[in-house]
Coordinates of N, CA and C in Angstrom, one line a residue:
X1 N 99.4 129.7 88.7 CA 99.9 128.6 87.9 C 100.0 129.1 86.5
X2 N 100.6 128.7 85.7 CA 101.2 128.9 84.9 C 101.7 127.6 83.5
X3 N 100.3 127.5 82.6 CA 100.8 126.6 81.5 C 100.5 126.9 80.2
X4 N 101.3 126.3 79.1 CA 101.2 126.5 77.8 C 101.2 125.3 77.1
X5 N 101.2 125.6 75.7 CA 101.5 124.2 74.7 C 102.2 125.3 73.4
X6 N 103.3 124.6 73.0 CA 104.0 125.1 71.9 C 104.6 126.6 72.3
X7 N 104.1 127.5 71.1 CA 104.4 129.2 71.4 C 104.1 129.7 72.7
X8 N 102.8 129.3 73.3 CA 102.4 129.2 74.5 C 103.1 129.0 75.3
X9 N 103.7 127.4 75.6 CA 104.8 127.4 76.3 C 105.9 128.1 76.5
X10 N 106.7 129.1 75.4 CA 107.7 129.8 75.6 C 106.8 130.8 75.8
X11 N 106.0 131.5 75.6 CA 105.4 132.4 76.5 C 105.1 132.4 78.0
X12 N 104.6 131.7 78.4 CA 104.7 131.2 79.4 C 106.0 131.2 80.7
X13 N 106.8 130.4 79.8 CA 108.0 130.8 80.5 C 108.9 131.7 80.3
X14 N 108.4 132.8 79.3 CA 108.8 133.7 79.1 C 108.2 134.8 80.5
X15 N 107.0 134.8 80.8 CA 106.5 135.5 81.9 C 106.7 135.0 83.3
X16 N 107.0 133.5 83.8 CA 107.2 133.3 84.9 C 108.8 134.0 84.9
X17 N 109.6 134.1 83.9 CA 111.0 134.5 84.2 C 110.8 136.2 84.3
X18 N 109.7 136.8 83.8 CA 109.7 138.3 83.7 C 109.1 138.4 85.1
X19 N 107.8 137.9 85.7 CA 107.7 138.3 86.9 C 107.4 136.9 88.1
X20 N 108.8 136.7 88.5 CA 108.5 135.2 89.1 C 107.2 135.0 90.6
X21 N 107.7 136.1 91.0 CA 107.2 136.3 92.6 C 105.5 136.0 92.6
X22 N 104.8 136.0 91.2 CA 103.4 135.6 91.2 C 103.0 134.1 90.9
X23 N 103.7 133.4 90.4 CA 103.1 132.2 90.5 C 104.3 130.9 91.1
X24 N 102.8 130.0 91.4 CA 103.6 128.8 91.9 C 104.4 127.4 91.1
X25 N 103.8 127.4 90.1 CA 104.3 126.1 89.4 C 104.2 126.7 88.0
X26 N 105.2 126.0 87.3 CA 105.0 126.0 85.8 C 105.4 125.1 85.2
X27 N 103.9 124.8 84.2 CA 104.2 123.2 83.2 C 103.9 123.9 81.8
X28 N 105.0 123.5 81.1 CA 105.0 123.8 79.8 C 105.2 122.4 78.7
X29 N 104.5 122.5 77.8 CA 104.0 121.5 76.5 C 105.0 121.9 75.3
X30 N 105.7 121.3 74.7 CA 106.5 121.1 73.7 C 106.7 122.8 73.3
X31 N 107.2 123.5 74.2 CA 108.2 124.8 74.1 C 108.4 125.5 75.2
X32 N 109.5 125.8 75.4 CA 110.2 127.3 76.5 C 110.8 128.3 75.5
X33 N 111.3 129.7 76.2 CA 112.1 130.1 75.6 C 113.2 129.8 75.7
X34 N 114.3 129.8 74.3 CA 116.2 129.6 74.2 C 116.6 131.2 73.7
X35 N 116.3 131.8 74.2 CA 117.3 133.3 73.8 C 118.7 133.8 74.7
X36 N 119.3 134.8 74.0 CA 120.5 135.0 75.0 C 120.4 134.8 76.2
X37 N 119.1 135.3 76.8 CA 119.0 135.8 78.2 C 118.7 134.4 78.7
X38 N 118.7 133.1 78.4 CA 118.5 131.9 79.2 C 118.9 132.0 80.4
X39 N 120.1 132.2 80.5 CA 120.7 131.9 81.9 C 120.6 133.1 83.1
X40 N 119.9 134.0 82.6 CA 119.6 135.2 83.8 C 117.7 134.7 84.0
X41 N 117.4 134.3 82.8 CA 116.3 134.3 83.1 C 115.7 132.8 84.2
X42 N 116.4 131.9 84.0 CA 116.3 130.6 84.5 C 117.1 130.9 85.7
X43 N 118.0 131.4 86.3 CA 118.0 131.9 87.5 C 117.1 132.7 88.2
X44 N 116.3 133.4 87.6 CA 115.3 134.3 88.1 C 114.0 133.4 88.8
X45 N 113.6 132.1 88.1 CA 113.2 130.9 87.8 C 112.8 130.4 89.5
X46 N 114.3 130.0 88.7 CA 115.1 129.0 90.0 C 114.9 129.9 91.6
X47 N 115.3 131.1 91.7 CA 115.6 131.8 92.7 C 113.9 131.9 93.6
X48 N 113.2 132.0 92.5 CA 111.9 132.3 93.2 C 111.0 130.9 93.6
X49 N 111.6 129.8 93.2 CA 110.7 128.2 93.6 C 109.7 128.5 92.8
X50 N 110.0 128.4 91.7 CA 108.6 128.1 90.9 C 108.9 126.5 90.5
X51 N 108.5 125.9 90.7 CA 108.2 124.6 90.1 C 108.2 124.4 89.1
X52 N 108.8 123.6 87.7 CA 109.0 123.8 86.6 C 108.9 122.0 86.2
X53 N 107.7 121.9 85.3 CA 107.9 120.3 84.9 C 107.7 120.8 82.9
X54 N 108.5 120.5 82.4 CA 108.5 120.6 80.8 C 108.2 119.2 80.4
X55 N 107.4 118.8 79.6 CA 106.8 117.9 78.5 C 107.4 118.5 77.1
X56 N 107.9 117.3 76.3 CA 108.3 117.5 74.5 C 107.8 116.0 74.5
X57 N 108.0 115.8 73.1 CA 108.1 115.0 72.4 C 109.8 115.2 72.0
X58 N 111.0 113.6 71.8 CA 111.9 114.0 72.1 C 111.9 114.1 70.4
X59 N 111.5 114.2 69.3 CA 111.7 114.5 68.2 C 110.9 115.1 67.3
X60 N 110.3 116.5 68.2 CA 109.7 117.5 67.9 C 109.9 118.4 66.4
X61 N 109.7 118.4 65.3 CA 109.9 118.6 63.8 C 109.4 120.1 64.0
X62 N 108.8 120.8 65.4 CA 108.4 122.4 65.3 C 109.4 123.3 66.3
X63 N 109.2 122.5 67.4 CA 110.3 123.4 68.5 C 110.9 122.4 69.1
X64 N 112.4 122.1 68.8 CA 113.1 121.2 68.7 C 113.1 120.8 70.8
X65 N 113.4 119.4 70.7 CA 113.1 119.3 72.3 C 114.5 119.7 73.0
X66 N 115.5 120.1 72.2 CA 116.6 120.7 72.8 C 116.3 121.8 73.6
X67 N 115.5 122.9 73.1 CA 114.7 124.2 73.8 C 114.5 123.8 75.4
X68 N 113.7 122.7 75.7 CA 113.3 122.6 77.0 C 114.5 121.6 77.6
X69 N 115.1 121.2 77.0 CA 116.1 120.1 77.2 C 117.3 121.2 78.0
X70 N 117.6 122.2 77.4 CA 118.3 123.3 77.7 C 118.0 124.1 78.8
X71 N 116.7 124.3 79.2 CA 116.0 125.2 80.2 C 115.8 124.4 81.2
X72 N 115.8 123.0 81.0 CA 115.6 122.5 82.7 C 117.2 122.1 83.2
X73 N 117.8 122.3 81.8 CA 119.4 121.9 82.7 C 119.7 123.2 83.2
X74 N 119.1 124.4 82.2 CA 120.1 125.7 83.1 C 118.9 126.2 84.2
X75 N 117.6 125.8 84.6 CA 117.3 125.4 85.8 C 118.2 125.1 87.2
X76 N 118.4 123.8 86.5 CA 118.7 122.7 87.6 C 120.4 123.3 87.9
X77 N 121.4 123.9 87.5 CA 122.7 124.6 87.5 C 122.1 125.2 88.9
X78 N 121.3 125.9 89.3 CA 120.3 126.8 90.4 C 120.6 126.2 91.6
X79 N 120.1 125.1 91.5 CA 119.8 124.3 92.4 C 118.6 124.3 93.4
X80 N 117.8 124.8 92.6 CA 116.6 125.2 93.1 C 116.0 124.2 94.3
X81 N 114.9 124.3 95.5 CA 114.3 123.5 96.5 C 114.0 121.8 95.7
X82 N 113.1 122.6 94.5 CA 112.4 121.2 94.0 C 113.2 121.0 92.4
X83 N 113.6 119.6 92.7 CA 113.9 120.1 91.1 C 113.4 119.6 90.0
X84 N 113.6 120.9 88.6 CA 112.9 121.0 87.6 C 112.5 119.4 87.0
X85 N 111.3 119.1 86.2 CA 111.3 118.1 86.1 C 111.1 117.9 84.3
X86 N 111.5 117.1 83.4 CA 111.5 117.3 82.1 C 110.9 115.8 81.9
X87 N 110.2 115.7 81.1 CA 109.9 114.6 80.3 C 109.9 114.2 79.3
X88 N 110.3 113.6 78.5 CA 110.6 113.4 77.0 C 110.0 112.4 76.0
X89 N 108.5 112.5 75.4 CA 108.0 111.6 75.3 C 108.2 111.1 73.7
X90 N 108.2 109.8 73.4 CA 108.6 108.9 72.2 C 107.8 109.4 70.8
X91 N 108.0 110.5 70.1 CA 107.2 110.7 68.6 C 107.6 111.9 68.0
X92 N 107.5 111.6 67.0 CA 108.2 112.7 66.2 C 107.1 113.3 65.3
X93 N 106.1 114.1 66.7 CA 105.5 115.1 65.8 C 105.2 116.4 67.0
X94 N 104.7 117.1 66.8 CA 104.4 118.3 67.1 C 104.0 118.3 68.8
X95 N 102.5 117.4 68.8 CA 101.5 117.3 69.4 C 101.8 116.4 71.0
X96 N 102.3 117.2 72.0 CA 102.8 116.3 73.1 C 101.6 116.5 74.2
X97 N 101.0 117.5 74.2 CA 99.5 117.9 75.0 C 98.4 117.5 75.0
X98 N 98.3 116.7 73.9 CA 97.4 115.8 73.9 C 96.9 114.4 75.0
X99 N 98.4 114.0 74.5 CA 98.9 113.0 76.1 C 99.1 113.6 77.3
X100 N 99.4 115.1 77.4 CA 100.3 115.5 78.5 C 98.9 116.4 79.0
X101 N 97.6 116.5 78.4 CA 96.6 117.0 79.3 C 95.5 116.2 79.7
X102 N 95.6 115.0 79.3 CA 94.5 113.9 80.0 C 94.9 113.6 81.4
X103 N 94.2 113.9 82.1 CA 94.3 113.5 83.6 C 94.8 112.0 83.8
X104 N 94.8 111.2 82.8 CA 94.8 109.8 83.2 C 96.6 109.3 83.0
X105 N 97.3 110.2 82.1 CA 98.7 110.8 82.3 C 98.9 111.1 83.4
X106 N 100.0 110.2 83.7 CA 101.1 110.4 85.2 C 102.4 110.3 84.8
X107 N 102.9 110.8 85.6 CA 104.4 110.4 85.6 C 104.8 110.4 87.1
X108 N 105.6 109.5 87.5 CA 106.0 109.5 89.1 C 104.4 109.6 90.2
X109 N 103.3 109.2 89.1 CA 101.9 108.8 90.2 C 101.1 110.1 89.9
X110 N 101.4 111.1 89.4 CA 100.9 112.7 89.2 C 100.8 113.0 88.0
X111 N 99.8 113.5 87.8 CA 99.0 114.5 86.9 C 99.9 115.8 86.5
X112 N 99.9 116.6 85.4 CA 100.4 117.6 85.4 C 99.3 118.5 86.7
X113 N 98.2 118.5 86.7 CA 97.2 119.2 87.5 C 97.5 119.1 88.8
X114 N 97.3 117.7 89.1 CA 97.9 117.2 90.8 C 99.4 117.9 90.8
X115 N 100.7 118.0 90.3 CA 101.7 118.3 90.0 C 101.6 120.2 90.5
X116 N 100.9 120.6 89.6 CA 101.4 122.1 90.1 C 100.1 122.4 91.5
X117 N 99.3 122.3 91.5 CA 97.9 121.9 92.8 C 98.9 121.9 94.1
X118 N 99.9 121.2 94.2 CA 100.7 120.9 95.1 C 101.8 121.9 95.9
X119 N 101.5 122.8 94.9 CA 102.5 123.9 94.9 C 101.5 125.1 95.6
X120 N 101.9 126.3 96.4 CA 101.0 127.5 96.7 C 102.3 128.5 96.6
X121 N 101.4 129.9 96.0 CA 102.3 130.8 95.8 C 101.7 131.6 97.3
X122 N 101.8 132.3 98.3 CA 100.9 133.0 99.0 C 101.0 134.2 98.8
X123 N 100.1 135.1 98.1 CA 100.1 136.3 97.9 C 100.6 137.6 99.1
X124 N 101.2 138.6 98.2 CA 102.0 139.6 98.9 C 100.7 140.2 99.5
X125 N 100.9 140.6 100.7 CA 100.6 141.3 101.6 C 101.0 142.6 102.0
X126 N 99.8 144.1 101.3 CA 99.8 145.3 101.6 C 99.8 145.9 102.7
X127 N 100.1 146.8 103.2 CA 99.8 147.7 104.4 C 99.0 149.2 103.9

């Protein structure tokens, strides 16, 4: 599994798109990466079922919520099994993890924790 908050967050999804085949879900807090490579990388995403739920604030003053706004639409282009889920929560400051890591936060009845829990990667198997 796979989560961040801010820089974190585009780090984050910067590594599930560099090596997808290792994890099962990824929840990212008010940032993804927007560079050229969006759309190869969000295919790479999509192609492997990783689970993708992004939290902003929709009037983020640090990493605009367009960034994630942009990455779960070029997600969802994929058409991936499950699809990506975005959330966009009402304030115009920085801090959306605060809300978005209390377990008592749900959206659709689920936790970010319950949310990616639900997902299994099964590890590759050597000979």
């Amino acid at each position: 599994y796979l989560s961040g908050l801010s820089y974190g967050g585009i780090l984050s999804s910067e590594i599930a798109a560099l090596d997808p085949s290792k994890y099962a879900s990824l929840v990212t807090m008010a940032g993804t990466f927007s560079d050229s490579a969006l759309v190869s990388k969000c295919s790479r995403i999509a192609a492997s079922n990783i689970t993708v739920w992004c939290i902003t604030n929709n009037d983020d003053p640090v990493i605009p919520s367009s960034t994630s706004i942009n990455f779960i639409t070029t997600i969802r282009t994929f058409n991936p099994p499950v699809t990506p889920r975005l959330t966009l929560l009402n304030a115009n400051v920085h801090d959306c993890w605060t809300q978005s890591i209390n377990p008592s936060f749900k959206e659709n009845n689920m936790n970010i924790y319950e949310f990616m829990l639900q997902y299994h990667r099964l590890p590759a198997i050597s000979y």
